XYZ file of C-alpha atoms in Angstrom:
371
model
C -23.027 4.335 -9.269
C -23.251 4.291 -12.713
C -20.706 4.915 -15.133
C -21.920 4.659 -19.162
C -19.791 4.839 -21.880
C -21.951 3.462 -24.239
C -19.586 0.551 -24.853
C -21.212 -2.415 -23.699
C -18.624 -4.632 -22.448
C -16.599 -2.004 -20.722
C -19.861 -0.965 -18.924
C -21.192 -4.233 -18.092
C -18.248 -4.928 -16.622
C -17.548 -1.742 -14.692
C -21.282 -2.785 -13.555
C -20.174 -6.299 -12.289
C -17.183 -4.882 -10.541
C -19.029 -1.159 -8.834
C -21.590 -4.075 -7.536
C -18.922 -5.831 -5.937
C -18.091 -8.865 -7.889
C -15.394 -9.681 -9.778
C -14.282 -10.007 -13.837
C -13.090 -13.559 -14.468
C -11.019 -14.562 -17.297
C -12.866 -14.629 -20.581
C -14.790 -11.028 -19.909
C -10.892 -9.870 -19.183
C -9.728 -10.977 -21.932
C -12.914 -9.139 -24.220
C -11.982 -5.662 -22.470
C -8.604 -5.806 -23.211
C -9.328 -5.713 -26.848
C -11.888 -2.734 -25.986
C -10.602 0.944 -27.829
C -8.471 2.017 -25.492
C -10.390 5.555 -24.741
C -12.977 3.774 -23.663
C -11.196 1.344 -21.183
C -9.044 4.010 -19.255
C -11.605 6.054 -18.580
C -14.023 3.365 -17.011
C -11.558 2.259 -15.089
C -10.207 5.548 -13.797
C -14.078 5.207 -12.239
C -13.598 2.293 -10.530
C -9.960 3.869 -9.103
C -11.813 7.152 -8.000
C -14.990 4.826 -6.823
C -12.610 2.650 -4.711
C -9.651 4.420 -4.142
C -9.165 8.176 -2.570
C -7.120 9.664 -5.589
C -3.602 9.190 -4.037
C -0.777 7.575 -4.919
C 0.543 6.022 -3.088
C 5.393 6.259 -4.108
C 7.294 3.944 -3.019
C 11.164 4.006 -3.230
C 13.843 1.327 -3.599
C 17.845 0.118 -2.734
C 19.679 -2.532 -4.161
C 21.539 -3.853 -1.461
C 23.591 -6.467 -2.585
C 23.919 -6.622 -6.736
C 24.961 -9.025 -9.863
C 26.157 -12.061 -8.899
C 23.117 -13.692 -9.048
C 22.965 -17.632 -10.251
C 19.458 -16.797 -12.118
C 19.193 -17.008 -15.601
C 15.871 -14.699 -15.436
C 15.865 -13.780 -19.010
C 15.213 -9.960 -18.600
C 17.732 -9.186 -15.754
C 21.109 -6.950 -15.886
C 22.685 -9.285 -11.959
C 22.137 -12.656 -13.706
C 25.664 -14.289 -13.964
C 24.079 -15.843 -16.855
C 24.888 -12.148 -19.066
C 27.943 -9.556 -18.811
C 26.176 -6.623 -18.742
C 29.128 -4.247 -16.864
C 26.892 -3.481 -14.243
C 28.663 -2.700 -11.169
C 28.483 -5.241 -8.667
C 29.375 -5.391 -4.907
C 28.370 -7.529 -2.331
C 25.521 -6.272 0.860
C 25.661 -2.753 1.571
C 26.571 -1.355 5.058
C 22.729 -1.121 6.986
C 24.067 2.202 7.703
C 23.523 2.992 3.959
C 20.682 1.862 3.157
C 19.115 4.026 6.195
C 20.413 6.638 4.319
C 19.227 6.122 1.413
C 15.803 5.211 3.270
C 15.856 9.107 5.141
C 16.597 10.434 1.432
C 13.391 8.013 -0.019
C 11.578 9.616 3.156
C 12.274 13.227 2.379
C 11.383 13.331 -1.354
C 7.920 11.638 -0.178
C 8.006 7.901 -0.763
C 5.190 5.801 1.707
C 7.275 2.715 1.671
C 10.588 1.864 1.002
C 11.989 -1.454 0.322
C 15.420 -3.646 1.070
C 16.250 -5.228 -2.343
C 18.919 -8.084 -3.380
C 19.532 -9.717 -6.831
C 20.013 -13.217 -5.461
C 18.279 -16.747 -5.645
C 17.269 -15.919 -2.138
C 18.849 -14.508 0.875
C 20.014 -17.420 3.146
C 19.545 -17.721 7.244
C 21.065 -20.939 6.453
C 23.462 -20.816 4.682
C 24.916 -17.297 4.323
C 24.873 -16.084 8.373
C 26.538 -13.572 8.775
C 23.966 -11.591 5.673
C 21.036 -12.511 7.020
C 22.105 -10.681 10.394
C 22.847 -7.556 8.199
C 19.244 -7.818 6.367
C 17.452 -7.932 10.403
C 19.732 -4.880 10.919
C 19.159 -2.698 8.139
C 15.692 -3.559 8.660
C 16.025 -2.945 12.602
C 17.835 0.738 11.282
C 14.688 2.116 8.755
C 12.091 0.699 10.747
C 12.903 3.030 14.337
C 14.707 5.840 12.648
C 12.101 6.701 9.895
C 8.562 7.001 9.182
C 8.841 4.906 5.955
C 6.898 1.479 5.245
C 9.768 -0.545 5.579
C 9.494 -3.139 2.616
C 11.302 -6.548 1.867
C 12.762 -8.400 -1.629
C 15.541 -10.489 -0.536
C 14.064 -14.107 -3.393
C 13.146 -17.529 -2.271
C 11.576 -17.903 1.870
C 11.545 -20.479 3.539
C 8.547 -20.387 6.469
C 10.617 -19.737 8.967
C 12.570 -16.963 7.642
C 9.369 -15.153 6.454
C 7.874 -15.580 9.785
C 10.615 -13.785 11.882
C 10.955 -10.642 8.902
C 6.738 -10.628 9.257
C 7.965 -10.222 13.154
C 10.313 -7.867 12.540
C 7.532 -5.947 10.428
C 7.808 -5.539 7.487
C 5.013 -4.522 5.664
C 5.010 -5.815 2.253
C 7.183 -8.540 0.350
C 7.334 -8.558 -3.171
C 8.027 -10.856 -5.255
C 7.048 -10.806 -8.530
C 5.700 -13.664 -10.739
C 6.830 -11.416 -13.816
C 4.442 -12.875 -16.361
C 1.949 -15.912 -16.676
C 2.813 -19.559 -15.667
C 2.875 -20.457 -19.872
C 4.799 -18.216 -20.199
C 7.134 -18.116 -17.665
C 9.104 -20.553 -18.737
C 10.356 -18.983 -21.648
C 12.182 -16.098 -19.496
C 13.771 -17.773 -17.153
C 15.168 -21.622 -16.536
C 16.704 -22.138 -13.172
C 13.273 -22.181 -11.051
C 9.771 -23.016 -11.894
C 6.925 -20.380 -11.364
C 5.641 -22.492 -8.648
C 9.144 -21.891 -6.645
C 7.278 -17.246 -6.931
C 4.603 -18.711 -5.346
C 5.186 -20.916 -2.628
C 7.288 -17.600 -0.970
C 4.558 -15.321 -1.684
C 2.619 -18.012 -0.173
C 4.581 -17.992 2.704
C 4.462 -14.466 2.916
C 1.492 -14.132 3.433
C 0.523 -16.691 5.607
C 3.432 -15.283 7.923
C 1.931 -12.465 8.265
C 3.399 -9.545 5.232
C 1.241 -7.741 3.208
C 2.194 -9.056 -0.302
C 3.252 -6.674 -2.976
C 3.666 -8.868 -6.516
C 3.371 -7.937 -10.315
C 4.528 -8.180 -14.261
C 6.835 -7.037 -16.641
C 5.020 -6.177 -20.106
C 6.696 -6.068 -23.278
C 8.723 -9.861 -23.067
C 7.286 -11.310 -25.991
C 4.082 -12.104 -23.706
C 1.023 -12.521 -25.452
C -2.824 -10.606 -23.872
C -3.971 -13.705 -22.868
C -0.640 -13.731 -20.533
C -1.269 -10.457 -19.170
C -4.784 -11.279 -18.138
C -3.420 -15.010 -16.112
C -0.264 -13.609 -14.180
C -2.883 -11.252 -12.504
C -5.885 -13.782 -12.055
C -2.727 -15.864 -10.228
C -1.879 -13.080 -7.723
C -5.477 -12.299 -7.356
C -5.386 -15.590 -6.192
C -3.232 -15.390 -4.092
C -4.265 -12.017 -2.467
C -2.311 -9.080 -2.691
C -2.530 -5.869 -2.393
C 0.210 -4.024 -3.968
C 0.671 -4.350 -7.793
C 3.575 -2.939 -9.879
C 3.612 -2.428 -12.805
C 7.105 -3.135 -15.134
C 7.225 -2.378 -18.341
C 10.967 -3.911 -20.372
C 14.055 -1.990 -20.457
C 16.083 -4.414 -22.769
C 19.663 -4.478 -21.286
C 22.428 -5.282 -23.512
C 23.352 -8.751 -23.409
C 20.987 -9.840 -21.838
C 18.619 -12.685 -23.635
C 16.059 -9.839 -23.848
C 18.201 -6.866 -25.087
C 19.801 -9.744 -27.309
C 16.081 -10.892 -28.963
C 14.215 -7.539 -28.644
C 17.122 -4.942 -28.964
C 16.104 -0.994 -27.236
C 12.745 -1.063 -27.602
C 10.054 -3.810 -25.471
C 7.295 -6.143 -27.182
C 4.351 -3.710 -26.354
C 2.632 -0.457 -27.614
C 1.780 2.391 -25.450
C -1.564 1.828 -25.930
C -1.927 -1.883 -24.998
C 0.388 -0.261 -22.202
C -2.638 1.717 -21.383
C -5.387 -0.659 -21.906
C -2.936 -3.550 -19.685
C -3.532 -1.370 -16.946
C -6.597 -0.656 -17.259
C -7.601 -4.440 -17.096
C -5.983 -4.608 -14.152
C -7.843 -1.729 -12.104
C -10.842 -4.171 -13.796
C -9.615 -7.424 -12.003
C -8.458 -5.600 -9.022
C -10.957 -3.135 -8.309
C -9.341 -2.226 -4.141
C -5.146 -3.252 -5.088
C -2.562 0.154 -5.186
C -1.480 -0.594 -9.075
C 1.897 0.872 -9.307
C 3.076 2.071 -12.045
C 7.239 1.103 -11.995
C 9.945 0.643 -14.062
C 10.534 1.125 -17.143
C 8.127 4.263 -17.689
C 10.604 6.793 -18.245
C 12.215 4.277 -21.533
C 8.787 3.146 -23.510
C 5.894 6.269 -22.414
C 7.175 9.832 -23.562
C 7.242 12.389 -20.641
C 4.470 13.890 -22.039
C 2.576 9.909 -22.141
C 3.227 9.127 -18.430
C 0.529 10.816 -16.222
C -1.511 8.000 -19.237
C -1.396 5.558 -16.739
C -2.923 7.497 -13.826
C -6.088 8.430 -15.938
C -6.242 4.747 -16.666
C -6.455 3.292 -12.627
C -3.547 3.291 -11.507
C -2.767 4.716 -8.227
C 0.842 4.598 -7.408
C 4.048 4.112 -8.411
C 7.946 3.352 -7.886
C 9.935 7.031 -7.265
C 13.779 7.740 -7.656
C 16.443 5.314 -8.930
C 16.001 1.029 -9.817
C 17.997 -1.302 -9.577
C 20.733 -0.758 -12.399
C 19.099 1.687 -13.991
C 18.120 6.307 -13.509
C 14.576 6.543 -13.042
C 13.054 9.994 -12.694
C 13.640 12.523 -10.135
C 10.284 12.492 -7.457
C 9.636 16.143 -8.345
C 9.276 15.088 -11.941
C 7.301 11.789 -10.424
C 5.126 14.668 -8.495
C 3.991 16.543 -11.727
C 3.269 13.410 -13.021
C 0.702 12.167 -10.542
C -0.500 16.478 -10.606
C -1.244 16.438 -14.219
C -3.360 13.094 -13.673
C -5.820 14.867 -11.572
C -4.845 13.165 -8.273
C -1.820 13.674 -5.177
C 0.508 12.406 -3.285
C -0.295 10.140 -0.564
C 0.461 11.296 3.088
C -0.479 8.519 5.245
C 2.537 7.275 6.274
C 4.896 10.914 6.011
C 4.406 14.633 6.175
C 6.335 15.927 2.794
C 5.858 19.101 1.478
C 5.486 17.843 -2.065
C 6.673 21.815 -3.812
C 9.844 21.774 -1.390
C 10.217 18.103 -3.014
C 10.114 19.494 -6.849
C 12.393 21.885 -6.226
C 14.448 20.545 -5.134
C 14.307 18.044 -8.564
C 14.572 21.302 -9.955
C 18.084 22.157 -8.099
C 19.886 19.478 -9.094
C 18.973 19.153 -12.338
C 19.698 23.060 -13.341
C 22.718 22.643 -11.381
C 23.467 18.807 -13.602
C 22.366 21.198 -16.793
C 25.870 24.302 -15.852
C 27.737 21.771 -14.639
C 27.040 20.075 -18.310
C 28.054 23.402 -19.348
C 30.824 24.082 -18.007
C 31.998 20.742 -19.081
C 31.304 21.868 -23.008
C 33.048 25.634 -21.978
C 35.965 23.495 -21.345
C 35.966 21.000 -24.159
C 35.472 24.092 -26.420
C 38.400 26.231 -24.944
C 41.104 23.234 -24.961
């Protein structure tokens, strides 16, 4: 396959990737400076060459909220910031199963059990660890979705147990580059996160590990973060865009907007596709607040082929039906390898929920006027 834009920097990198070679840091940094109109379609051509024109959807449940002792500057769940979120201990495993069944009905291919803490500890909190395993088994045995987990830092023993229980992907984001990481987190090191990823991979789990864009990092940091993930060996790259939360460190520093433009988001996604041609590049949290509704298809025209659908950990997301429409607008289709579902039914359910909410809001408004 030959792909030419007339932009030598882009064309040479694309040719190298299509030949099965890797582009290096110097090439990636040169690419991220290229015009988006050259870079995005080139990355999409690479996605089409290595992929299958499907977008893989995952969903998560916030299985334990708040009271995290870590000081990640973006996180509403840290005890270091008074953000006013709801906090609770580990959910009943049956509640987690119910969430997984809803995700499956709405077209998710994989479902992640997520906790907000440094790590679920088998030794320090054995009862919680037992509930984690019970939840995993319920989802594994009673749904067709792939079961993933994001449980923080792991020991070798814990990683081996999770792999034996059937965890498909272990999620542990590195957030940013090694250089910029200390600007975001001080209570643990970048190397701690890498070590957990290495343990999870050694135990036999695939890795889902990604970044947050717009935290004040430089373009070089965006490249270096994914080069580190390429060295580790991941199969899914979640790309979050900061949604600044009031009273967090970054919320206070940046206000209500991430430190990144729409064009920079698209170009970064495109470079990630060229750096990781056979990895699911997954658009995740923050896209709704950083991209207008009529822009959200653009990352999928620049190499993205995965999405986190539904709600996030402490903020609401879009409906699965809306996400399917965005995917289809980009000329792609939902992945159905893990479970069969009807995309039109998902969209119809989402529309019914939206219409019901609108009717409720109208009725509420009428009542207020009547009063």
